[in-house]
mmCIF file of C-alpha atoms and ligand atoms in Angstrom:
data_model
loop_
_atom_site.group_PDB
_atom_site.id
_atom_site.type_symbol
_atom_site.label_atom_id
_atom_site.label_comp_id
_atom_site.label_asym_id
_atom_site.label_seq_id
_atom_site.Cartn_x
_atom_site.Cartn_y
_atom_site.Cartn_z
ATOM 1 C CA MET A 67 11.849 18.696 3.186
ATOM 2 C CA THR A 68 15.535 19.634 3.101
ATOM 3 C CA THR A 69 17.899 19.641 6.058
ATOM 4 C CA SER A 70 17.645 23.410 6.320
ATOM 5 C CA GLN A 71 13.842 23.179 6.363
ATOM 6 C CA ALA A 72 14.055 20.610 9.170
ATOM 7 C CA ALA A 73 16.438 22.929 11.035
ATOM 8 C CA PHE A 74 14.035 25.790 10.398
ATOM 9 C CA ASN A 75 11.182 23.733 11.874
ATOM 10 C CA ALA A 76 13.319 23.108 14.931
ATOM 11 C CA SER A 77 13.944 26.804 15.471
ATOM 12 C CA ALA A 78 10.543 28.188 14.418
ATOM 13 C CA GLY A 79 8.586 26.797 17.324
ATOM 14 C CA THR A 80 7.215 23.791 15.391
ATOM 15 C CA SER A 81 6.385 20.987 17.816
ATOM 16 C CA PRO A 82 8.557 17.887 17.635
ATOM 17 C CA VAL A 83 6.912 14.679 16.410
ATOM 18 C CA LEU A 84 8.962 12.797 19.001
ATOM 19 C CA HIS A 85 10.164 14.232 22.280
ATOM 20 C CA LEU A 86 12.150 12.251 24.841
ATOM 21 C CA GLU A 87 12.475 14.111 28.123
ATOM 22 C CA GLY A 88 15.054 12.848 30.625
ATOM 23 C CA VAL A 89 14.354 9.250 29.639
ATOM 24 C CA THR A 90 15.956 6.523 31.739
ATOM 25 C CA ARG A 91 15.312 2.781 31.451
ATOM 26 C CA VAL A 92 16.661 0.390 34.061
ATOM 27 C CA HIS A 93 16.220 -3.371 33.636
ATOM 28 C CA GLY A 94 16.467 -5.767 36.590
ATOM 29 C CA ARG A 95 17.268 -4.965 40.203
ATOM 30 C CA GLY A 96 20.222 -4.897 42.578
ATOM 31 C CA ALA A 97 23.342 -6.617 41.269
ATOM 32 C CA ALA A 98 21.527 -7.503 38.018
ATOM 33 C CA GLU A 99 20.580 -3.872 37.341
ATOM 34 C CA VAL A 100 21.272 -2.682 33.785
ATOM 35 C CA HIS A 101 20.977 0.984 32.878
ATOM 36 C CA ALA A 102 19.899 0.564 29.261
ATOM 37 C CA LEU A 103 19.270 4.314 28.882
ATOM 38 C CA ARG A 104 20.385 7.166 31.113
ATOM 39 C CA ASP A 105 18.686 10.571 31.113
ATOM 40 C CA VAL A 106 18.265 10.889 27.358
ATOM 41 C CA ASP A 107 16.843 14.124 25.922
ATOM 42 C CA LEU A 108 15.970 14.134 22.240
ATOM 43 C CA LYS A 109 13.578 15.954 19.915
ATOM 44 C CA VAL A 110 12.815 14.868 16.367
ATOM 45 C CA TYR A 111 10.957 17.382 14.190
ATOM 46 C CA PRO A 112 8.719 16.957 11.157
ATOM 47 C CA GLY A 113 10.881 16.325 8.099
ATOM 48 C CA GLU A 114 13.829 15.055 10.115
ATOM 49 C CA PHE A 115 15.580 11.751 9.532
ATOM 50 C CA VAL A 116 17.743 10.818 12.530
ATOM 51 C CA ALA A 117 20.240 7.951 12.562
ATOM 52 C CA VAL A 118 21.086 6.260 15.879
ATOM 53 C CA MET A 119 24.521 4.702 16.143
ATOM 54 C CA GLY A 120 26.605 3.112 18.870
ATOM 55 C CA PRO A 121 28.134 -0.201 19.969
ATOM 56 C CA SER A 122 26.139 -3.368 20.649
ATOM 57 C CA GLY A 123 24.351 -3.050 23.995
ATOM 58 C CA ALA A 124 24.533 0.759 23.968
ATOM 59 C CA GLY A 125 20.745 1.113 24.218
ATOM 60 C CA LYS A 126 19.740 1.752 20.608
ATOM 61 C CA SER A 127 16.865 -0.749 20.462
ATOM 62 C CA THR A 128 15.754 0.344 23.940
ATOM 63 C CA LEU A 129 15.590 3.936 22.695
ATOM 64 C CA LEU A 130 13.378 2.859 19.786
ATOM 65 C CA THR A 131 11.041 0.648 21.848
ATOM 66 C CA LEU A 132 10.469 3.540 24.275
ATOM 67 C CA ALA A 133 9.903 6.001 21.417
ATOM 68 C CA GLY A 134 7.373 3.575 19.936
ATOM 69 C CA GLY A 135 5.471 3.031 23.182
ATOM 70 C CA LEU A 136 6.401 -0.664 23.292
ATOM 71 C CA ASP A 137 8.133 -0.206 26.647
ATOM 72 C CA SER A 138 7.897 2.458 29.352
ATOM 73 C CA PRO A 139 10.717 4.503 30.837
ATOM 74 C CA THR A 140 11.780 4.043 34.459
ATOM 75 C CA ALA A 141 12.027 7.855 34.619
ATOM 76 C CA GLY A 142 11.270 10.662 32.198
ATOM 77 C CA ARG A 143 8.605 11.101 29.527
ATOM 78 C CA VAL A 144 8.035 10.155 25.905
ATOM 79 C CA LEU A 145 5.755 12.421 23.856
ATOM 80 C CA VAL A 146 4.545 11.618 20.339
ATOM 81 C CA GLU A 147 2.902 14.520 18.526
ATOM 82 C CA GLY A 148 2.591 16.256 21.894
ATOM 83 C CA THR A 149 0.856 13.348 23.655
ATOM 84 C CA ALA A 150 2.659 11.818 26.644
ATOM 85 C CA LEU A 151 2.522 8.051 26.039
ATOM 86 C CA GLY A 152 2.803 7.315 29.777
ATOM 87 C CA GLY A 153 -0.559 8.952 30.423
ATOM 88 C CA LEU A 154 -2.477 6.767 27.975
ATOM 89 C CA GLY A 155 -4.449 3.634 28.763
ATOM 90 C CA ARG A 156 -3.693 0.421 26.872
ATOM 91 C CA LYS A 157 -6.380 0.924 24.262
ATOM 92 C CA LYS A 158 -5.504 4.534 23.509
ATOM 93 C CA LEU A 159 -1.792 3.700 23.384
ATOM 94 C CA ALA A 160 -2.446 0.884 20.879
ATOM 95 C CA GLU A 161 -4.412 3.356 18.766
ATOM 96 C CA VAL A 162 -1.597 5.945 18.779
ATOM 97 C CA ARG A 163 0.881 3.212 17.870
ATOM 98 C CA ARG A 164 -1.256 2.015 14.947
ATOM 99 C CA ARG A 165 -2.111 5.471 13.630
ATOM 100 C CA SER A 166 0.973 7.566 14.221
ATOM 101 C CA ILE A 167 3.895 5.170 14.522
ATOM 102 C CA GLY A 168 5.405 2.812 11.952
ATOM 103 C CA TYR A 169 7.848 0.364 13.525
ATOM 104 C CA VAL A 170 10.379 -1.884 11.798
ATOM 105 C CA PHE A 171 11.706 -4.404 14.334
ATOM 106 C CA GLN A 172 15.268 -5.708 14.386
ATOM 107 C CA ASP A 173 13.813 -9.220 13.877
ATOM 108 C CA TYR A 174 10.872 -8.168 11.597
ATOM 109 C CA ASN A 175 8.073 -9.487 13.894
ATOM 110 C CA LEU A 176 5.748 -10.600 11.100
ATOM 111 C CA ILE A 177 2.734 -12.651 12.143
ATOM 112 C CA PRO A 178 3.490 -16.199 10.892
ATOM 113 C CA ALA A 179 -0.154 -17.151 10.233
ATOM 114 C CA LEU A 180 -0.761 -14.136 7.953
ATOM 115 C CA THR A 181 0.452 -13.561 4.396
ATOM 116 C CA ALA A 182 2.693 -10.617 3.493
ATOM 117 C CA ALA A 183 -0.309 -8.542 2.385
ATOM 118 C CA GLU A 184 -2.353 -9.493 5.460
ATOM 119 C CA ASN A 185 0.524 -8.552 7.781
ATOM 120 C CA ILE A 186 0.466 -5.107 6.205
ATOM 121 C CA THR A 187 -3.309 -4.618 6.116
ATOM 122 C CA LEU A 188 -4.056 -5.787 9.684
ATOM 123 C CA PRO A 189 -3.308 -2.482 11.483
ATOM 124 C CA ARG A 190 -5.153 -0.546 8.771
ATOM 125 C CA GLU A 191 -8.248 -2.706 9.040
ATOM 126 C CA LEU A 192 -8.179 -2.366 12.836
ATOM 127 C CA ASP A 193 -8.304 1.369 12.179
ATOM 128 C CA GLY A 194 -11.430 1.047 10.085
ATOM 129 C CA VAL A 195 -9.949 1.068 6.564
ATOM 130 C CA SER A 196 -11.927 -1.305 4.330
ATOM 131 C CA THR A 197 -10.315 -4.641 3.420
ATOM 132 C CA ARG A 198 -10.320 -3.715 -0.252
ATOM 133 C CA ALA A 199 -8.680 -0.278 0.276
ATOM 134 C CA ALA A 200 -6.153 -1.712 2.740
ATOM 135 C CA ARG A 201 -5.235 -4.453 0.233
ATOM 136 C CA ARG A 202 -4.736 -1.840 -2.476
ATOM 137 C CA GLU A 203 -2.438 0.178 -0.183
ATOM 138 C CA ALA A 204 -0.510 -2.957 0.780
ATOM 139 C CA LEU A 205 0.059 -3.955 -2.841
ATOM 140 C CA ALA A 206 1.289 -0.447 -3.658
ATOM 141 C CA ALA A 207 3.708 -0.554 -0.705
ATOM 142 C CA LEU A 208 4.975 -4.008 -1.706
ATOM 143 C CA GLU A 209 5.403 -2.785 -5.281
ATOM 144 C CA GLU A 210 7.443 0.167 -4.042
ATOM 145 C CA LEU A 211 9.720 -2.268 -2.223
ATOM 146 C CA GLY A 212 10.048 -4.500 -5.267
ATOM 147 C CA ILE A 213 8.195 -7.533 -3.855
ATOM 148 C CA ALA A 214 4.633 -7.204 -5.158
ATOM 149 C CA GLN A 215 4.794 -10.825 -6.330
ATOM 150 C CA LEU A 216 5.139 -12.012 -2.713
ATOM 151 C CA ALA A 217 1.839 -10.540 -1.481
ATOM 152 C CA ASP A 218 0.212 -13.903 -0.801
ATOM 153 C CA ARG A 219 3.214 -15.711 0.648
ATOM 154 C CA PHE A 220 3.563 -16.525 4.332
ATOM 155 C CA PRO A 221 6.635 -15.311 6.245
ATOM 156 C CA GLU A 222 8.180 -18.809 6.386
ATOM 157 C CA GLU A 223 8.050 -18.921 2.585
ATOM 158 C CA MET A 224 10.195 -15.792 2.272
ATOM 159 C CA SER A 225 13.897 -15.042 2.709
ATOM 160 C CA GLY A 226 15.070 -12.823 5.572
ATOM 161 C CA GLY A 227 15.517 -9.855 3.228
ATOM 162 C CA GLN A 228 12.035 -10.343 1.760
ATOM 163 C CA GLN A 229 10.502 -10.515 5.262
ATOM 164 C CA GLN A 230 12.394 -7.359 6.162
ATOM 165 C CA ARG A 231 10.886 -5.550 3.192
ATOM 166 C CA VAL A 232 7.374 -6.675 4.193
ATOM 167 C CA ALA A 233 8.058 -5.279 7.687
ATOM 168 C CA ILE A 234 9.135 -1.976 6.112
ATOM 169 C CA ALA A 235 6.015 -1.856 3.924
ATOM 170 C CA ARG A 236 3.901 -2.434 7.054
ATOM 171 C CA ALA A 237 5.619 0.507 8.790
ATOM 172 C CA LEU A 238 5.189 2.881 5.857
ATOM 173 C CA ILE A 239 1.543 2.544 4.850
ATOM 174 C CA GLY A 240 -1.027 4.931 6.247
ATOM 175 C CA GLU A 241 -0.389 8.372 7.606
ATOM 176 C CA ARG A 242 2.326 7.423 10.058
ATOM 177 C CA ARG A 243 4.057 10.594 11.201
ATOM 178 C CA LEU A 244 6.804 8.766 13.083
ATOM 179 C CA VAL A 245 8.739 5.904 11.511
ATOM 180 C CA LEU A 246 11.063 3.937 13.789
ATOM 181 C CA ALA A 247 13.359 1.413 12.152
ATOM 182 C CA ASP A 248 15.824 -0.868 13.945
ATOM 183 C CA GLU A 249 18.554 -1.792 11.445
ATOM 184 C CA PRO A 250 16.044 -1.957 8.581
ATOM 185 C CA THR A 251 18.720 -2.788 6.031
ATOM 186 C CA GLY A 252 20.439 -5.574 7.988
ATOM 187 C CA ALA A 253 19.285 -8.467 5.781
ATOM 188 C CA LEU A 254 19.295 -6.579 2.480
ATOM 189 C CA ASP A 255 21.843 -6.457 -0.335
ATOM 190 C CA SER A 256 23.357 -3.024 -0.803
ATOM 191 C CA ALA A 257 21.161 -1.944 -3.755
ATOM 192 C CA THR A 258 17.932 -2.959 -1.960
ATOM 193 C CA GLY A 259 19.218 -1.351 1.244
ATOM 194 C CA GLU A 260 19.816 1.939 -0.556
ATOM 195 C CA SER A 261 16.305 1.859 -2.051
ATOM 196 C CA VAL A 262 14.822 1.371 1.442
ATOM 197 C CA LEU A 263 16.841 4.334 2.711
ATOM 198 C CA ALA A 264 15.613 6.415 -0.217
ATOM 199 C CA LEU A 265 12.021 5.506 0.755
ATOM 200 C CA LEU A 266 12.601 6.590 4.357
ATOM 201 C CA ARG A 267 14.235 9.795 3.115
ATOM 202 C CA ALA A 268 11.262 10.499 0.840
ATOM 203 C CA ARG A 269 8.831 9.903 3.705
ATOM 204 C CA CYS A 270 10.701 12.500 5.786
ATOM 205 C CA ASP A 271 10.842 14.924 2.870
ATOM 206 C CA ALA A 272 7.027 14.601 2.795
ATOM 207 C CA GLY A 273 6.890 15.733 6.455
ATOM 208 C CA ALA A 274 7.242 12.604 8.610
ATOM 209 C CA ALA A 275 9.932 12.124 11.247
ATOM 210 C CA ALA A 276 12.103 8.996 11.228
ATOM 211 C CA MET A 277 14.604 7.454 13.583
ATOM 212 C CA MET A 278 16.738 4.585 12.314
ATOM 213 C CA VAL A 279 19.309 2.433 14.083
ATOM 214 C CA THR A 280 22.254 1.587 11.881
ATOM 215 C CA HIS A 281 25.815 0.371 12.230
ATOM 216 C CA GLU A 282 26.883 1.741 8.865
ATOM 217 C CA ALA A 283 28.121 5.310 8.385
ATOM 218 C CA ARG A 284 27.206 4.959 4.703
ATOM 219 C CA HIS A 285 23.565 4.490 5.705
ATOM 220 C CA ALA A 286 23.655 7.196 8.362
ATOM 221 C CA ALA A 287 24.691 9.585 5.582
ATOM 222 C CA TRP A 288 21.044 9.535 4.408
ATOM 223 C CA ALA A 289 20.004 11.119 7.717
ATOM 224 C CA ASP A 290 19.937 14.811 8.649
ATOM 225 C CA ARG A 291 21.424 14.106 12.044
ATOM 226 C CA VAL A 292 23.249 11.286 13.804
ATOM 227 C CA VAL A 293 22.875 10.631 17.519
ATOM 228 C CA PHE A 294 25.464 8.423 19.127
ATOM 229 C CA LEU A 295 24.776 6.261 22.184
ATOM 230 C CA ARG A 296 27.319 4.748 24.515
ATOM 231 C CA ASP A 297 26.417 2.845 27.701
ATOM 232 C CA GLY A 298 22.891 4.243 27.560
ATOM 233 C CA ARG A 299 23.970 7.866 27.279
ATOM 234 C CA LEU A 300 23.500 10.130 24.324
ATOM 235 C CA VAL A 301 27.114 11.159 23.939
ATOM 236 C CA ASP A 302 27.202 13.043 20.697
ATOM 237 C CA GLU A 303 25.101 14.521 17.967
ATOM 238 C CA SER A 304 26.289 15.572 14.584
ATOM 239 C CA VAL A 305 25.118 16.255 11.086
ATOM 240 C CA SER A 306 25.302 13.069 9.061
ATOM 241 C CA GLN A 307 28.466 13.980 7.167
ATOM 242 C CA ASP A 308 30.391 13.543 10.415
ATOM 243 C CA ALA A 309 29.102 10.022 11.036
ATOM 244 C CA GLY A 310 32.296 8.431 9.796
ATOM 245 C CA SER A 311 34.421 10.264 12.336
ATOM 246 C CA LEU A 312 32.184 9.039 15.173
ATOM 247 C CA LEU A 313 32.917 5.427 14.340
ATOM 248 C CA VAL A 314 36.681 5.522 14.859
HETATM 249 N N1 LIG B 392 14.561 -7.056 28.856
HETATM 250 C C1 LIG B 392 15.809 -6.815 29.270
HETATM 251 N N2 LIG B 392 16.256 -7.240 30.467
HETATM 252 C C2 LIG B 392 17.494 -6.977 30.911
HETATM 253 N N3 LIG B 392 18.398 -6.289 30.216
HETATM 254 C C3 LIG B 392 18.037 -5.828 29.000
HETATM 255 C C4 LIG B 392 16.733 -6.061 28.446
HETATM 256 N N4 LIG B 392 16.663 -5.478 27.230
HETATM 257 C C5 LIG B 392 17.873 -4.909 27.023
HETATM 258 N N5 LIG B 392 18.697 -5.114 28.083
HETATM 259 C C6 LIG B 392 20.074 -4.614 28.238
HETATM 260 O O1 LIG B 392 20.071 -3.233 27.980
HETATM 261 C C7 LIG B 392 21.235 -2.844 27.278
HETATM 262 C C8 LIG B 392 20.829 -2.154 25.983
HETATM 263 O O2 LIG B 392 20.241 -3.119 25.094
HETATM 264 P P1 LIG B 392 19.757 -2.744 23.626
HETATM 265 O O3 LIG B 392 19.052 -3.935 23.078
HETATM 266 O O4 LIG B 392 19.019 -1.472 23.684
HETATM 267 O O5 LIG B 392 21.160 -2.524 22.869
HETATM 268 P P2 LIG B 392 21.469 -2.193 21.326
HETATM 269 O O6 LIG B 392 22.257 -0.929 21.324
HETATM 270 O O7 LIG B 392 20.217 -2.237 20.539
HETATM 271 O O8 LIG B 392 22.425 -3.403 20.892
HETATM 272 P P3 LIG B 392 22.563 -4.199 19.473
HETATM 273 O O9 LIG B 392 23.414 -3.295 18.584
HETATM 274 O O10 LIG B 392 23.296 -5.423 19.864
HETATM 275 O O11 LIG B 392 21.193 -4.452 18.927
HETATM 276 C C9 LIG B 392 22.051 -4.112 27.072
HETATM 277 O O12 LIG B 392 23.016 -4.173 28.101
HETATM 278 C C10 LIG B 392 21.023 -5.206 27.225
HETATM 279 O O13 LIG B 392 21.623 -6.392 27.684
HETATM 280 MG MG1 LIG B 393 19.494 -3.488 19.016
#
């Protein structure tokens, strides 16, 4: 889907894949209180690739964890494909996260006791996909990321960049309609980083929505839209070509 198609979706009454409504997240109490996010409103539509930028501590990872249902807002609502995550029980929430949301963590979060392929197949098997079919999907995803030969290695036997690519493969397999990635290119060389961005772009062009935290304007240029956070507030939004000017 092109940028104009994504914009068309936004104006034609298409429902957003992700909708944050007045989302606030406060950590701690009293003197230790930290407003990680303040009254954030954001909609991400099918086909849209959104980059999230801002200084360290601005609330970028908090925004992603809330969007992915890994944390709950202090105030406001998070809706994924029209379902308010706050209204779901633990089991139902875990199901939505497995089925609809692919998440690439800032520190990868691979399960140390499982191989690369097993890390990728676990959520699929929990969803009822057969071991054989899940393995086939995992190998295809690893191939796409250029690390098919690492399928049977454990995380501790891989470099940081290789682990990061396994985490990306895990987020991309299945029918995930919302892909959330926290600095997914941090440990990658520039050519590998660009290929990961191209994969995310292709996933959005096929109709998914993605939100990616990045510190690099060059990477944000792959997105349709850049949202900029400062001190927990969404302070600016622009089309990606303007990302460079937001950094100065
Ligand atoms: N569990 C927590 N308890 C207390 N404060 C927290 C917690 N998690 C995050 N914070 C605070 O919330 C604010 C936002 O943190 P967050 O991790 O979202 O920032 P970030 O924009 O992702 O930063 P970075 O670029 O360094 O990854 C920071 O001030 C942080 O210290
Ligand atoms: Mg962060």
